[in-house]
Short mmCIF file of C-alpha atoms in Angstrom, two decimals:
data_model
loop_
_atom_site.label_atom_id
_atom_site.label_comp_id
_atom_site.label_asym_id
_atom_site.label_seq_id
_atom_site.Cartn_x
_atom_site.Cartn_y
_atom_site.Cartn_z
CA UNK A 1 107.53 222.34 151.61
CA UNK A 2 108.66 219.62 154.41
CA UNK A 3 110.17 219.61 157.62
CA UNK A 4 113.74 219.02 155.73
CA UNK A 5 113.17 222.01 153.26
CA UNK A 6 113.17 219.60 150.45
CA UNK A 7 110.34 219.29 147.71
CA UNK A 8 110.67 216.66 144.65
CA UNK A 9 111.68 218.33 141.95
CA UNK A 10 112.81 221.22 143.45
CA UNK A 11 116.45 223.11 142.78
CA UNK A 12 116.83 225.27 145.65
CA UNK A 13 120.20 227.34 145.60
CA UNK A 14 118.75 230.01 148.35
CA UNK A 15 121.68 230.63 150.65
CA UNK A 16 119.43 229.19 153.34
CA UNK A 17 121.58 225.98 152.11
CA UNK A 18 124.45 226.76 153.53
CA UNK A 19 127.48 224.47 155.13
CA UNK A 20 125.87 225.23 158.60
CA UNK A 21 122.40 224.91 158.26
CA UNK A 22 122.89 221.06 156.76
CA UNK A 23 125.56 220.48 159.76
CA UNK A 24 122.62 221.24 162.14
CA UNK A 25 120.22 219.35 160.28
CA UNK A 26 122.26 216.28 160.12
CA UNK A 27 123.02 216.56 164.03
CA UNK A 28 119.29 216.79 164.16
CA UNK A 29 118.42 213.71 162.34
CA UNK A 30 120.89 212.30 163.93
CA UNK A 31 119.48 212.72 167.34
CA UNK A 32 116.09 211.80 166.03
CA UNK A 33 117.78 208.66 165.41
CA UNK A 34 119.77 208.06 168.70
CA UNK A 35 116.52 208.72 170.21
CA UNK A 36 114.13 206.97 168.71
CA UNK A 37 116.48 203.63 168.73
CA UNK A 38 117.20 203.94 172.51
CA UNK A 39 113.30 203.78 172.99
CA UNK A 40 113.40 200.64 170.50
CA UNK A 41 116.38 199.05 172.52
CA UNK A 42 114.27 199.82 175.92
CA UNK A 43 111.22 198.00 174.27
CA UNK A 44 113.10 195.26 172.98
CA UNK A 45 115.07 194.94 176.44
CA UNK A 46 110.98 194.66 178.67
CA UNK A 47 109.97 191.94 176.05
CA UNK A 48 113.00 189.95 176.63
CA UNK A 49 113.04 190.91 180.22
CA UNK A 50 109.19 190.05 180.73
CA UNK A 51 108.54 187.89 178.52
CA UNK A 52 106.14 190.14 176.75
CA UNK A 53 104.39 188.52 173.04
CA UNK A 54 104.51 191.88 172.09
CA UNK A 55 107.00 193.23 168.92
CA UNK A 56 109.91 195.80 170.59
CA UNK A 57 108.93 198.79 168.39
CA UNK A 58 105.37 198.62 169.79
CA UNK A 59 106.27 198.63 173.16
CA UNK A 60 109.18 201.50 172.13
CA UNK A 61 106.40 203.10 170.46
CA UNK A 62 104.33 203.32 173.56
CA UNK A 63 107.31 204.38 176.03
CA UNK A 64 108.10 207.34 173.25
CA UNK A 65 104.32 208.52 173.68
CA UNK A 66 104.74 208.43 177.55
CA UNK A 67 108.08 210.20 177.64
CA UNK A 68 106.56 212.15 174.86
CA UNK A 69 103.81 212.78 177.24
CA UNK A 70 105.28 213.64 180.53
CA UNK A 71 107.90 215.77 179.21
CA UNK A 72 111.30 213.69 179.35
CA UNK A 73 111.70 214.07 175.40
CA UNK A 74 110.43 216.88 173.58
CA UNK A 75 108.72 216.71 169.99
CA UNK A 76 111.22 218.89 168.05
CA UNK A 77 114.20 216.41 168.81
CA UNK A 78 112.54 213.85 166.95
CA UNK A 79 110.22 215.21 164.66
CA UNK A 80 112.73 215.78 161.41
CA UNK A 81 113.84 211.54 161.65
CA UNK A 82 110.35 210.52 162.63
CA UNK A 83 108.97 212.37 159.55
CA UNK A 84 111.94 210.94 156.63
CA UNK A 85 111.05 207.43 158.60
CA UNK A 86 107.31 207.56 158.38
CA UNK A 87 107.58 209.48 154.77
CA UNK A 88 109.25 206.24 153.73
CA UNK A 89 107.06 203.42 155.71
CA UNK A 90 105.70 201.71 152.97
CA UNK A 91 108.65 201.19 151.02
CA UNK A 92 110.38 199.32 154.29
CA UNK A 93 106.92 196.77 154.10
CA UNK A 94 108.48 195.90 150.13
CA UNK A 95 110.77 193.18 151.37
CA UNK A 96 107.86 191.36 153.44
CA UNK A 97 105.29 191.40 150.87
CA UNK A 98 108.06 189.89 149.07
CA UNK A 99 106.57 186.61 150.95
CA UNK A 100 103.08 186.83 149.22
CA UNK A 101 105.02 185.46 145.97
CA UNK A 102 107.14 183.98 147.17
CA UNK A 103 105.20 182.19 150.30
CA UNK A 104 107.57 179.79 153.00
CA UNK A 105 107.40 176.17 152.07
CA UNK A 106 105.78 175.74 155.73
CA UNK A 107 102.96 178.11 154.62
CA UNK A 108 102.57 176.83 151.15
CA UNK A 109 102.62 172.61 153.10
CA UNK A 110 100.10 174.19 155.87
CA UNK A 111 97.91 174.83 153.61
CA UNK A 112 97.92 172.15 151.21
CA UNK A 113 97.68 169.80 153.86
CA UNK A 114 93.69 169.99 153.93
CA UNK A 115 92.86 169.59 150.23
CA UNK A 116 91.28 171.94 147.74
CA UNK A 117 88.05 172.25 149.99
CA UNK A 118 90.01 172.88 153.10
CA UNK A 119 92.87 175.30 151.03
CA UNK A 120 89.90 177.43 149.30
CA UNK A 121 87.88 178.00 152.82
CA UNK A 122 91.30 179.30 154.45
CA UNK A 123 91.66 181.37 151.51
CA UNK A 124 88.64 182.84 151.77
CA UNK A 125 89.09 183.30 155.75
CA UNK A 126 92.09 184.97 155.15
CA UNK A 127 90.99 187.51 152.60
CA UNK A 128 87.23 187.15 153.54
CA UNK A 129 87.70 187.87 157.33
CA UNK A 130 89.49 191.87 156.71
CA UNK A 131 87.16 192.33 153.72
CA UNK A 132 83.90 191.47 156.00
CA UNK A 133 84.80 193.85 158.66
CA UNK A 134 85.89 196.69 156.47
CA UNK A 135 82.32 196.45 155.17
CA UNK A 136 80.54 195.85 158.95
CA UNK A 137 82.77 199.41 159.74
CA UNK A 138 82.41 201.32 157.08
CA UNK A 139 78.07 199.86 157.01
CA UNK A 140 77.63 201.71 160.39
CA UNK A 141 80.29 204.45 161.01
CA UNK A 142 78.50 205.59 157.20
CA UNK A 143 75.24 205.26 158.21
CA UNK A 144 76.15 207.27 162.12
CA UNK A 145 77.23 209.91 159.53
CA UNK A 146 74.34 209.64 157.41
CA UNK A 147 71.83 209.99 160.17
CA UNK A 148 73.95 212.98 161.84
CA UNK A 149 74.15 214.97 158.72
CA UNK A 150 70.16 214.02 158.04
CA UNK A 151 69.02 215.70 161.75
CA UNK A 152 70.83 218.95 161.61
CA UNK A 153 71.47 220.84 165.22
CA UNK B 1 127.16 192.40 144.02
CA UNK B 2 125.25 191.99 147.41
CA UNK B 3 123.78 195.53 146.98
CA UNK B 4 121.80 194.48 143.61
CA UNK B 5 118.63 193.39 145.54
CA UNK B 6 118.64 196.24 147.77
CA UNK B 7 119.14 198.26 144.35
CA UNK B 8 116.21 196.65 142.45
CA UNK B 9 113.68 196.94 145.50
CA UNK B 10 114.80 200.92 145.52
CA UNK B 11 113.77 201.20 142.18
CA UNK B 12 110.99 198.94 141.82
CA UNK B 13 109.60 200.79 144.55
CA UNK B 14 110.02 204.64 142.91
CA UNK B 15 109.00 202.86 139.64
CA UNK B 16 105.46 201.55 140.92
CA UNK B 17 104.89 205.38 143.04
CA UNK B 18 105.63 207.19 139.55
CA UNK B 19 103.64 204.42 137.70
CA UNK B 20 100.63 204.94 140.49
CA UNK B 21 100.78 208.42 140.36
CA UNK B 22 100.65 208.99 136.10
CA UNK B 23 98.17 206.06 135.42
CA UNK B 24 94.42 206.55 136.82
CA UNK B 25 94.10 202.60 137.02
CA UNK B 26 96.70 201.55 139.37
CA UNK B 27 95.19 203.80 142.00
CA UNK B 28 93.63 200.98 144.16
CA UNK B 29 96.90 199.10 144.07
CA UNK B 30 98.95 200.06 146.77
CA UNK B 31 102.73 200.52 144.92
CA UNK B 32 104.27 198.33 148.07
CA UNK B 33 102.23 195.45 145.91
CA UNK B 34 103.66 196.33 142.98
CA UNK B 35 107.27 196.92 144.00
CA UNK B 36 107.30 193.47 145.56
CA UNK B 37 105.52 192.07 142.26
CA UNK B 38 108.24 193.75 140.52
CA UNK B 39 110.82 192.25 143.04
CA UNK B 40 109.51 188.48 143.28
CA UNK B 41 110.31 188.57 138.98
CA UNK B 42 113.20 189.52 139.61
CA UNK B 43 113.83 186.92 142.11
CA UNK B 44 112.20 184.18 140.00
CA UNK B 45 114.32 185.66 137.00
CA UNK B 46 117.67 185.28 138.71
CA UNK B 47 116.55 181.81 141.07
CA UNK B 48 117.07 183.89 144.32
CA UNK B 49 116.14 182.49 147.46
CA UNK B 50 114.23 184.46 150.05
CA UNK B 51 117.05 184.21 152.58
CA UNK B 52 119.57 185.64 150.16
CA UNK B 53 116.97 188.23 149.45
CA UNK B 54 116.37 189.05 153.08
CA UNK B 55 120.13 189.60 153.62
CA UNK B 56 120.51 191.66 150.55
CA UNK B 57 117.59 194.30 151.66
CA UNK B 58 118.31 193.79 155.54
CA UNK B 59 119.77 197.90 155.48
CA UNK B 60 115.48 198.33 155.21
CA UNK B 61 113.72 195.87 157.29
CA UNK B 62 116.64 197.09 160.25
CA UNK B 63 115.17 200.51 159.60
CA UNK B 64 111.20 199.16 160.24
CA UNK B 65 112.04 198.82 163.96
CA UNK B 66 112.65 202.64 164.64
CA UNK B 67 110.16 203.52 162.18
CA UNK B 68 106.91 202.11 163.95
CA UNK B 69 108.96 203.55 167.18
CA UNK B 70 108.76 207.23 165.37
CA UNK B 71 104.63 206.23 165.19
CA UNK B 72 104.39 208.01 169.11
CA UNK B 73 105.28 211.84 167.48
CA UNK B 74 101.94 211.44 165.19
CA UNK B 75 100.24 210.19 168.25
CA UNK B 76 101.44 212.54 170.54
CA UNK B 77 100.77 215.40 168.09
CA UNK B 78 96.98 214.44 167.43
CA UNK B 79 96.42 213.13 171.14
CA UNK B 80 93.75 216.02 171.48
CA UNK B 81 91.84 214.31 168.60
CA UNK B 82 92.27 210.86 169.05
CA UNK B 83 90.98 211.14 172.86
CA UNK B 84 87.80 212.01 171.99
CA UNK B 85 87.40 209.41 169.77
CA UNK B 86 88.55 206.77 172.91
CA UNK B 87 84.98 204.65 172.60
CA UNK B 88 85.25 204.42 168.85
CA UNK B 89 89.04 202.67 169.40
CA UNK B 90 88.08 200.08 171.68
CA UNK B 91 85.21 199.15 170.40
CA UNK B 92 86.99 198.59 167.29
CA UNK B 93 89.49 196.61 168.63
CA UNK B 94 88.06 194.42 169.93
CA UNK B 95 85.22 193.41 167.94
CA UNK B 96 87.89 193.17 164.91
CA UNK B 97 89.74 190.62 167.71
CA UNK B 98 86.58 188.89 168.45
CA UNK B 99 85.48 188.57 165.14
CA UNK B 100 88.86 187.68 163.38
CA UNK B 101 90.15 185.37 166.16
CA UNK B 102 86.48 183.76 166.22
CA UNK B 103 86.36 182.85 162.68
CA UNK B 104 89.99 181.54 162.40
CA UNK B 105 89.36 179.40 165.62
CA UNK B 106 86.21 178.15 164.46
CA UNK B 107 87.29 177.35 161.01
CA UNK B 108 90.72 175.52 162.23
CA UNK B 109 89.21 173.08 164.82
CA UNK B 110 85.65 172.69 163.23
CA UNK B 111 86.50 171.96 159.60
CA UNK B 112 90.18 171.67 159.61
CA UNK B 113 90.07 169.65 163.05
CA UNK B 114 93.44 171.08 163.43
CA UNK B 115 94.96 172.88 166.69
CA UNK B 116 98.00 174.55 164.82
CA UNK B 117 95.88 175.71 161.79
CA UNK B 118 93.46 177.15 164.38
CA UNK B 119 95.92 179.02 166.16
CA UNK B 120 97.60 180.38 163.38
CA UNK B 121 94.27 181.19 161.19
CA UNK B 122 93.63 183.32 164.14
CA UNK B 123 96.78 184.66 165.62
CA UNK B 124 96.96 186.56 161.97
CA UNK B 125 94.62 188.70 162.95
CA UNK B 126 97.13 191.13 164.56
CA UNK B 127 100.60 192.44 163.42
CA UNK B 128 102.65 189.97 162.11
CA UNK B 129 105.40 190.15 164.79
CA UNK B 130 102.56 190.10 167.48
CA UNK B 131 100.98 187.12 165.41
CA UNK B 132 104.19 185.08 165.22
CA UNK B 133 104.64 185.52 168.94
CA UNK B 134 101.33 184.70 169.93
CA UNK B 135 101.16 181.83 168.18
CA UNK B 136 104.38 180.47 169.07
CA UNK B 137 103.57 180.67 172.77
CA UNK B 138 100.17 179.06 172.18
CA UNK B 139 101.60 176.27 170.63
CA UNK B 140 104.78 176.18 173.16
CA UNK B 141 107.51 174.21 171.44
CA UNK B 142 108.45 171.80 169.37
CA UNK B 143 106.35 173.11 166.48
CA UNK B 144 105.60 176.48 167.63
CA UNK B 145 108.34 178.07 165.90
CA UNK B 146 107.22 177.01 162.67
CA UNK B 147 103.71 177.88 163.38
CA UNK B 148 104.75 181.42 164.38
CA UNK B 149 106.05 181.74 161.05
CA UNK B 150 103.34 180.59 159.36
CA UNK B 151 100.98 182.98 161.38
CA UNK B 152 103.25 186.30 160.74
CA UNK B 153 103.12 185.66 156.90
CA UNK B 154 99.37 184.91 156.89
CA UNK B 155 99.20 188.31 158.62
CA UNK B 156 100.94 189.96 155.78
CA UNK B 157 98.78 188.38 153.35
CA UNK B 158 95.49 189.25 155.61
CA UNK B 159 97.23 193.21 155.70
CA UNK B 160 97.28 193.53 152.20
CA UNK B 161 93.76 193.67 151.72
CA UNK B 162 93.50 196.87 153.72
CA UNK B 163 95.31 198.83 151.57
CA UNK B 164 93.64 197.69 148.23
CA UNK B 165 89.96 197.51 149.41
CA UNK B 166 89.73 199.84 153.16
CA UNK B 167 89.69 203.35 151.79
CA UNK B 168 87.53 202.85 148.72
CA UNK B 169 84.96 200.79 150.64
CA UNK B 170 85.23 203.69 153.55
CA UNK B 171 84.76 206.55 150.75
CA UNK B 172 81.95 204.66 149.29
CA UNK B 173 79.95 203.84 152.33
CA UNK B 174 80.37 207.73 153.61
CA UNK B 175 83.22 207.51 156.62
CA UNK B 176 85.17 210.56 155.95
CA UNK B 177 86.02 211.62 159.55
CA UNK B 178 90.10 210.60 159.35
CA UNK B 179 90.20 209.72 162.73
CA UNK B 180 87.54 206.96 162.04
CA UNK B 181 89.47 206.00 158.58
CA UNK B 182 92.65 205.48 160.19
CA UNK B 183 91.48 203.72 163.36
CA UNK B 184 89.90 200.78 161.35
CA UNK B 185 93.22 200.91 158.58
CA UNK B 186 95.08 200.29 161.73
CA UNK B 187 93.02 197.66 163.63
CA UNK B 188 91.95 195.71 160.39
CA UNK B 189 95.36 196.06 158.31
CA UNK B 190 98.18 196.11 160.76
CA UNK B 191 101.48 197.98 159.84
CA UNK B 192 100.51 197.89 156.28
CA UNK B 193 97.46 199.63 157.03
CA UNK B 194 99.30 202.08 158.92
CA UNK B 195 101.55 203.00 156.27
CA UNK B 196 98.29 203.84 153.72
CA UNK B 197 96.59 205.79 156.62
CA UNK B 198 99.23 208.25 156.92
CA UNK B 199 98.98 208.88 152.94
CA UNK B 200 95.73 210.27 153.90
CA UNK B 201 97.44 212.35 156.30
CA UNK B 202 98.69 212.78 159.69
CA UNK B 203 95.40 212.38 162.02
CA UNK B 204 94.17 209.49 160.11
CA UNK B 205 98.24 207.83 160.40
CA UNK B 206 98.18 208.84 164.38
CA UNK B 207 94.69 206.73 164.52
CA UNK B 208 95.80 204.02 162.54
CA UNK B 209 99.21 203.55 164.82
CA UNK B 210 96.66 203.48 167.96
CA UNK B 211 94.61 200.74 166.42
CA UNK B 212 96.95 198.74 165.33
CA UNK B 213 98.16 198.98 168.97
CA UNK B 214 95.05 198.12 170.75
CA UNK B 215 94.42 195.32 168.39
CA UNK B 216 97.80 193.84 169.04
CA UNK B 217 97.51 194.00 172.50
CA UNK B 218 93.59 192.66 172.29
CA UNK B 219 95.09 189.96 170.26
CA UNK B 220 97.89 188.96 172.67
CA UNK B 221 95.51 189.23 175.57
CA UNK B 222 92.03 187.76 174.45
CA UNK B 223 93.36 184.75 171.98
CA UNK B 224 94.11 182.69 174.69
CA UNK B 225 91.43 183.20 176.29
CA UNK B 226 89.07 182.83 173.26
CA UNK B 227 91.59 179.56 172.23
CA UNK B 228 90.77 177.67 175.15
CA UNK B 229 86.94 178.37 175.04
CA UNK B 230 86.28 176.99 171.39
CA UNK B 231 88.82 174.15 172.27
CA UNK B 232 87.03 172.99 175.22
CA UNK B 233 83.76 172.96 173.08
CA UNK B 234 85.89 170.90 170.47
CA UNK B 235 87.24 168.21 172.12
#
């Protein structure tokens, strides 16, 4: 069962549905929401303010883990938005992979621009460079746990 | 009909999770791929342009600010964890920075003998906003716009690949610790990577948001520094 008291497929007519427990719920989510966009407009406001090359929502992220931190918000105010949000994070990444089939004419120019040779090495950067260090990672953090489970305490 | 796109990503995307989740063999594609597989038919189908697209389904990408905002309450709840894993996060960071940024600089000025290719080849190393930004105030203007958009969608295509290849390759080679997963979804694969770590669950998604963090900011702070070294040595 979630946070919201909703499971796929489930038909739940248990009075604990009632008119006043989804009023609450909705205020709650809708607090969640005031909240966590306030930290996104105070992020948003230092970049512009400092001139920061940093994306608003990271920089709201961090001030939400501070005031999360210290005490000035508390967990349960945001934790029924933050969870529907994060539950739903990779469909709100659809419309920008969009752009991998749709690439920008600069993109698709940029590379061209150097010739098969020069287009195939990029290509290989691109996909190459994530691919390489996945393997270095996974090489040593496997064989750290290989050793430790191999010299028992 | 404006709400048609927004419509056909909605579905494409429940499609490819019920697809993903009844046949064995789509397991190691992530359904975001396959949604916006499903979606770029669709535009090819109908000749839709991207920026009628990115109007349509603007309701969602408004909604990806807040979300990576709501990242701090799986931080904050696994802080315990993740602070004793505070060695393992840096050094991740940056050597993913190092070696990323490294490659793309090397590769752009040595065999592209190109400035802007080498700043965006390694700007993409980070988050695509971060990217964009980073490259844009490399470059300065006129031309940095452009290259800042060339950077963010290089970083999407460089994301990707975490979500197809990172937790297979991690299962295979024996990392199973979830703080250790997620840190190197997140520093490796951005927001993308992010959103696959917390499928895992919520101590390797609280990692991956920290990693991606640290490698933005390692990005932001060590490309320039890292851009003017290899350029000195080029010219």
């Amino acid at each position: 069962m979630t946070e919201t008291g909703l499971r796929s497929g489930d038909t739940d007519y248990s009075p604990r549905f009632t008119a006043a427990t989804i009023s609450s719920r909705a205020t709650e989510g809708l607090r969640g929401l005031c909240i966590l966009f306030a930290f996104l407009l105070a992020g948003e406001g230092m970049i512009s303010l400092l001139h920061l090359p940093f994306p608003g929502s990271v920089i709201g992220m961090l001030l939400l883990t501070v005031a999360l931190r210290i005490g000035i918000v508390r967990p349960e105010w945001i934790r029924l938005t933050a969870r529907t949000l994060l539950f739903f994070l990779p469909l709100l990444f659809v419309p920008l992979c969009v752009i991998l089939f749709h690439p920008p004419v600069a993109t698709v120019s940029a590379l061209l621009r150097y010739g098969v040779l020069g287009l195939l090495g990029t290509l290989i950067l691109l996909l190459g460079t994530p691919l390489c260090l996945f393997l270095l990672f996974s090489f040593a953090l496997g064989r750290r746990e290989a050793r430790r489970s191999g010299k028992p305490e | 009909m404006s709400g048609v796109p927004l419509f056909v990503t909605l579905t494409a995307y429940a499609a490819a999770v019920g697809a993903s989740l009844r046949w064995r063999g789509l397991r190691y594609m992530p359904p975001v791929l396959i949604a916006a597989g499903a979606v770029a038919i669709y535009l090819y189908v109908l000749k839709m342009d991207m920026e009628t697209y990115r109007k349509a389904v603007e309701p969602l990408t408004f909604l990806l600010g807040p979300s990576v905002v709501a990242l701090a309450l799986p931080i904050h709840e696994q802080s315990a964890l993740l602070k004793r894993k505070v060695g393992l996060f840096a050094v991740t960071a940056m050597f993913t920075t190092l070696f990323g940024c490294l490659l793309g600089l090397i590769w752009g000025f040595f065999a592209l003998q190109d400035q802007t290719m080498a700043v965006v080849l390694s700007a993409r190393m980070s988050t695509s906003a971060v990217a964009a930004a980073t490259a844009h105030t490399l470059l300065g203007d006129p031309g940095g716009q452009e290259a800042g958009a060339v950077a963010g969608s290089l970083a999407i295509l460089t994301g990707i690949i975490g979500p197809i290849l990172g937790p297979t390759l991690l299962t295979r080679f024996g990392v199973r610790d979830p703080i250790e997963r997620g840190a190197i979804m997140g520093t490796v694969a951005g927001g993308l990577g992010t959103a696959k770590a917390l499928e895992e669950g919520p101590e390797a998604g609280a990692a991956s948001a920290v990693g991606m963090c640290l490698a933005a900011i390692a990005t932001a702070l060590l490309l320039p520094a890292l851009y003017f070294l290899v350029k000195s040595r080029w010219q």
